[in-house]
Amino acid sequence: MVIFLITVSCSSDFTEVKPNGVLESTTFFDNEKNAEQAIIGLYDLLQYNNSVSWSSALFIKVLPGDDANTGGGKSLLTNQLCINQAKLGYKIVLVPLEMSLDQMLSRTMSSTTGYNSIDIFLKRLATGEKEDAMKKMRRMNREIEGRGGRYTVFKPREDMTIEQLLASVHSYNADVIYIDYLNLLAGVSDSEDSWRKLGNAARHAKIYAEN
């Protein structure tokens, strides 16, 4: 029986194979399609954490009301995150760029009391419901203050750039600033390269947060 042993050398191109399905983090955000995929992935993770159980990572549940029929929505999710973090003792500032101040406050009261946000906004609550809602709101405020937290809604009176907006809320000394939505900032959505402007605004906010 004759056994042949053959030794073959290979180039690094043959032995070092890049894994399939892995994208380069340094170049991934260079085009609009990849940036959109990343945002969808983030929302998918939030949706999963928000729906599996009461032990959800974000501890969020949509209370009965008109918002529950729509699946919550990003603004409702953001508002609930603000409330939860304020209850944990953080100083939170929410900047609604799409909704009016009254609309956002109605949603805050709806999330806290369980009453329909449209009924709150249109002042359709009965006398007993109003008293109950105010009692629950005062209880929430006492809980937030007792933990050392704060929840502030800052509604700009005019369009602002990311630089102007962050300068306006700087005096609140917030731990977390939510901007709903970032793409509604001045100079972001009204240009042909809006996705690039959106990335620049996000990077500016990141630098602000790190400093």
mmCIF file of N, CA, C and O in Angstrom, residues 75-87 89-96 101 104-109 111-112 137 140-141 144-145 148-154 172 174 176 178 180:
data_model
loop_
_atom_site.group_PDB
_atom_site.id
_atom_site.type_symbol
_atom_site.label_atom_id
_atom_site.label_comp_id
_atom_site.label_asym_id
_atom_site.label_seq_id
_atom_site.Cartn_x
_atom_site.Cartn_y
_atom_site.Cartn_z
ATOM 1 N N SER A 75 -44.102 58.391 19.249
ATOM 2 C CA SER A 75 -44.245 59.505 20.198
ATOM 3 C C SER A 75 -44.737 59.016 21.553
ATOM 4 O O SER A 75 -44.280 59.477 22.594
ATOM 5 N N LEU A 76 -45.679 58.069 21.530
ATOM 6 C CA LEU A 76 -46.175 57.507 22.782
ATOM 7 C C LEU A 76 -45.080 56.738 23.491
ATOM 8 O O LEU A 76 -44.930 56.819 24.714
ATOM 9 N N LEU A 77 -44.305 55.981 22.732
ATOM 10 C CA LEU A 77 -43.192 55.235 23.299
ATOM 11 C C LEU A 77 -42.184 56.177 23.943
ATOM 12 O O LEU A 77 -41.725 55.954 25.068
ATOM 13 N N THR A 78 -41.851 57.256 23.245
ATOM 14 C CA THR A 78 -40.908 58.234 23.770
ATOM 15 C C THR A 78 -41.429 58.864 25.052
ATOM 16 O O THR A 78 -40.689 59.012 26.041
ATOM 17 N N ASN A 79 -42.701 59.227 25.052
ATOM 18 C CA ASN A 79 -43.313 59.847 26.222
ATOM 19 C C ASN A 79 -43.272 58.906 27.425
ATOM 20 O O ASN A 79 -42.952 59.319 28.553
ATOM 21 N N GLN A 80 -43.557 57.618 27.190
ATOM 22 C CA GLN A 80 -43.543 56.650 28.291
ATOM 23 C C GLN A 80 -42.132 56.424 28.811
ATOM 24 O O GLN A 80 -41.917 56.257 30.019
ATOM 25 N N LEU A 81 -41.155 56.420 27.918
ATOM 26 C CA LEU A 81 -39.754 56.323 28.342
ATOM 27 C C LEU A 81 -39.381 57.488 29.261
ATOM 28 O O LEU A 81 -38.699 57.304 30.273
ATOM 29 N N CYS A 82 -39.827 58.683 28.898
ATOM 30 C CA CYS A 82 -39.545 59.870 29.708
ATOM 31 C C CYS A 82 -40.123 59.722 31.111
ATOM 32 O O CYS A 82 -39.451 60.017 32.111
ATOM 33 N N ILE A 83 -41.369 59.290 31.188
ATOM 34 C CA ILE A 83 -42.024 59.116 32.486
ATOM 35 C C ILE A 83 -41.281 58.079 33.325
ATOM 36 O O ILE A 83 -40.986 58.302 34.510
ATOM 37 N N ASN A 84 -40.971 56.943 32.713
ATOM 38 C CA ASN A 84 -40.298 55.867 33.448
ATOM 39 C C ASN A 84 -38.935 56.293 33.973
ATOM 40 O O ASN A 84 -38.570 55.997 35.112
ATOM 41 N N GLN A 85 -38.171 56.998 33.142
ATOM 42 C CA GLN A 85 -36.834 57.415 33.570
ATOM 43 C C GLN A 85 -36.905 58.510 34.630
ATOM 44 O O GLN A 85 -36.083 58.542 35.544
ATOM 45 N N ALA A 86 -37.888 59.399 34.517
ATOM 46 C CA ALA A 86 -38.070 60.430 35.542
ATOM 47 C C ALA A 86 -38.404 59.789 36.888
ATOM 48 O O ALA A 86 -37.932 60.232 37.940
ATOM 49 N N LYS A 87 -39.200 58.723 36.859
ATOM 50 C CA LYS A 87 -39.552 58.010 38.092
ATOM 51 C C LYS A 87 -38.344 57.313 38.706
ATOM 52 O O LYS A 87 -38.328 57.023 39.904
ATOM 53 N N GLY A 89 -35.511 58.749 38.858
ATOM 54 C CA GLY A 89 -34.662 59.788 39.428
ATOM 55 C C GLY A 89 -33.847 60.579 38.425
ATOM 56 O O GLY A 89 -32.996 61.380 38.820
ATOM 57 N N TYR A 90 -34.109 60.384 37.130
ATOM 58 C CA TYR A 90 -33.365 61.125 36.113
ATOM 59 C C TYR A 90 -34.092 62.419 35.746
ATOM 60 O O TYR A 90 -35.312 62.503 35.825
ATOM 61 N N LYS A 91 -33.309 63.413 35.346
ATOM 62 C CA LYS A 91 -33.859 64.695 34.887
ATOM 63 C C LYS A 91 -34.020 64.616 33.369
ATOM 64 O O LYS A 91 -33.029 64.550 32.639
ATOM 65 N N ILE A 92 -35.262 64.636 32.912
ATOM 66 C CA ILE A 92 -35.588 64.374 31.519
ATOM 67 C C ILE A 92 -36.170 65.623 30.857
ATOM 68 O O ILE A 92 -36.982 66.322 31.460
ATOM 69 N N VAL A 93 -35.743 65.878 29.632
ATOM 70 C CA VAL A 93 -36.348 66.935 28.814
ATOM 71 C C VAL A 93 -36.834 66.299 27.516
ATOM 72 O O VAL A 93 -36.073 65.631 26.814
ATOM 73 N N LEU A 94 -38.110 66.496 27.220
ATOM 74 C CA LEU A 94 -38.694 66.022 25.966
ATOM 75 C C LEU A 94 -38.975 67.212 25.068
ATOM 76 O O LEU A 94 -39.611 68.181 25.488
ATOM 77 N N VAL A 95 -38.497 67.145 23.823
ATOM 78 C CA VAL A 95 -38.707 68.217 22.850
ATOM 79 C C VAL A 95 -39.587 67.685 21.726
ATOM 80 O O VAL A 95 -39.110 67.004 20.814
ATOM 81 N N PRO A 96 -40.900 67.946 21.765
ATOM 82 C CA PRO A 96 -41.783 67.491 20.683
ATOM 83 C C PRO A 96 -41.761 68.482 19.527
ATOM 84 O O PRO A 96 -42.162 69.630 19.671
ATOM 85 N N LEU A 101 -47.768 71.393 22.375
ATOM 86 C CA LEU A 101 -47.555 71.166 23.801
ATOM 87 C C LEU A 101 -48.783 70.518 24.432
ATOM 88 O O LEU A 101 -48.672 69.582 25.229
ATOM 89 N N MET A 104 -48.981 66.775 23.541
ATOM 90 C CA MET A 104 -48.033 65.942 24.279
ATOM 91 C C MET A 104 -48.428 65.814 25.742
ATOM 92 O O MET A 104 -48.334 64.727 26.333
ATOM 93 N N LEU A 105 -48.901 66.894 26.351
ATOM 94 C CA LEU A 105 -49.334 66.825 27.746
ATOM 95 C C LEU A 105 -50.558 65.925 27.890
ATOM 96 O O LEU A 105 -50.712 65.227 28.900
ATOM 97 N N SER A 106 -51.427 65.931 26.874
ATOM 98 C CA SER A 106 -52.591 65.037 26.906
ATOM 99 C C SER A 106 -52.156 63.585 26.880
ATOM 100 O O SER A 106 -52.729 62.732 27.573
ATOM 101 N N ARG A 107 -51.143 63.282 26.094
ATOM 102 C CA ARG A 107 -50.630 61.918 26.035
ATOM 103 C C ARG A 107 -49.950 61.531 27.339
ATOM 104 O O ARG A 107 -50.031 60.380 27.775
ATOM 105 N N THR A 108 -49.252 62.487 27.957
ATOM 106 C CA THR A 108 -48.626 62.212 29.245
ATOM 107 C C THR A 108 -49.690 61.872 30.289
ATOM 108 O O THR A 108 -49.554 60.908 31.049
ATOM 109 N N MET A 109 -50.753 62.657 30.311
ATOM 110 C CA MET A 109 -51.840 62.401 31.259
ATOM 111 C C MET A 109 -52.531 61.077 30.941
ATOM 112 O O MET A 109 -52.894 60.327 31.856
ATOM 113 N N SER A 111 -51.156 58.397 29.549
ATOM 114 C CA SER A 111 -50.268 57.310 29.966
ATOM 115 C C SER A 111 -50.290 57.119 31.477
ATOM 116 O O SER A 111 -50.145 56.007 31.973
ATOM 117 N N THR A 112 -50.459 58.215 32.202
ATOM 118 C CA THR A 112 -50.422 58.161 33.668
ATOM 119 C C THR A 112 -51.754 57.754 34.275
ATOM 120 O O THR A 112 -51.800 57.052 35.287
ATOM 121 N N MET A 137 -52.160 62.375 38.510
ATOM 122 C CA MET A 137 -51.046 63.201 38.040
ATOM 123 C C MET A 137 -50.239 63.744 39.216
ATOM 124 O O MET A 137 -49.004 63.771 39.180
ATOM 125 N N MET A 140 -48.121 60.981 40.524
ATOM 126 C CA MET A 140 -46.950 60.758 39.688
ATOM 127 C C MET A 140 -45.885 61.812 39.942
ATOM 128 O O MET A 140 -44.691 61.502 40.059
ATOM 129 N N ASN A 141 -46.301 63.079 40.037
ATOM 130 C CA ASN A 141 -45.339 64.159 40.280
ATOM 131 C C ASN A 141 -44.634 63.983 41.616
ATOM 132 O O ASN A 141 -43.418 64.228 41.729
ATOM 133 N N ILE A 144 -42.033 61.246 41.214
ATOM 134 C CA ILE A 144 -40.850 61.722 40.484
ATOM 135 C C ILE A 144 -40.001 62.626 41.368
ATOM 136 O O ILE A 144 -38.768 62.466 41.448
ATOM 137 N N GLU A 145 -40.623 63.568 42.051
ATOM 138 C CA GLU A 145 -39.888 64.492 42.924
ATOM 139 C C GLU A 145 -39.232 63.757 44.080
ATOM 140 O O GLU A 145 -38.113 64.087 44.487
ATOM 141 N N GLY A 148 -36.044 62.388 43.130
ATOM 142 C CA GLY A 148 -35.064 63.359 42.651
ATOM 143 C C GLY A 148 -35.086 63.557 41.153
ATOM 144 O O GLY A 148 -34.167 64.154 40.582
ATOM 145 N N GLY A 149 -36.144 63.072 40.503
ATOM 146 C CA GLY A 149 -36.240 63.200 39.049
ATOM 147 C C GLY A 149 -36.989 64.452 38.630
ATOM 148 O O GLY A 149 -37.487 65.219 39.459
ATOM 149 N N ARG A 150 -37.057 64.650 37.321
ATOM 150 C CA ARG A 150 -37.792 65.790 36.767
ATOM 151 C C ARG A 150 -38.154 65.472 35.324
ATOM 152 O O ARG A 150 -37.359 64.886 34.597
ATOM 153 N N TYR A 151 -39.365 65.853 34.935
ATOM 154 C CA TYR A 151 -39.806 65.639 33.553
ATOM 155 C C TYR A 151 -40.295 66.972 33.006
ATOM 156 O O TYR A 151 -41.299 67.515 33.449
ATOM 157 N N THR A 152 -39.561 67.502 32.019
ATOM 158 C CA THR A 152 -39.883 68.801 31.420
ATOM 159 C C THR A 152 -40.184 68.622 29.943
ATOM 160 O O THR A 152 -39.441 67.937 29.226
ATOM 161 N N VAL A 153 -41.278 69.215 29.480
ATOM 162 C CA VAL A 153 -41.598 69.235 28.049
ATOM 163 C C VAL A 153 -41.268 70.628 27.525
ATOM 164 O O VAL A 153 -41.857 71.614 27.955
ATOM 165 N N PHE A 154 -40.322 70.694 26.597
ATOM 166 C CA PHE A 154 -39.898 71.965 26.009
ATOM 167 C C PHE A 154 -40.368 72.011 24.565
ATOM 168 O O PHE A 154 -39.904 71.243 23.721
ATOM 169 N N TYR A 172 -31.510 73.436 31.580
ATOM 170 C CA TYR A 172 -32.275 72.449 32.349
ATOM 171 C C TYR A 172 -31.378 71.399 32.991
ATOM 172 O O TYR A 172 -31.821 70.651 33.859
ATOM 173 N N ALA A 174 -30.208 68.542 31.989
ATOM 174 C CA ALA A 174 -30.893 67.255 31.888
ATOM 175 C C ALA A 174 -29.915 66.093 31.800
ATOM 176 O O ALA A 174 -28.801 66.228 31.284
ATOM 177 N N VAL A 176 -31.082 63.278 30.301
ATOM 178 C CA VAL A 176 -31.463 62.747 28.993
ATOM 179 C C VAL A 176 -32.343 63.764 28.278
ATOM 180 O O VAL A 176 -33.248 64.340 28.886
ATOM 181 N N TYR A 178 -34.774 64.025 24.918
ATOM 182 C CA TYR A 178 -35.445 63.334 23.818
ATOM 183 C C TYR A 178 -35.915 64.371 22.795
ATOM 184 O O TYR A 178 -36.554 65.358 23.171
ATOM 185 N N ASP A 180 -38.246 64.620 19.447
ATOM 186 C CA ASP A 180 -39.267 63.870 18.724
ATOM 187 C C ASP A 180 -39.885 64.766 17.636
ATOM 188 O O ASP A 180 -40.715 65.598 17.937
#
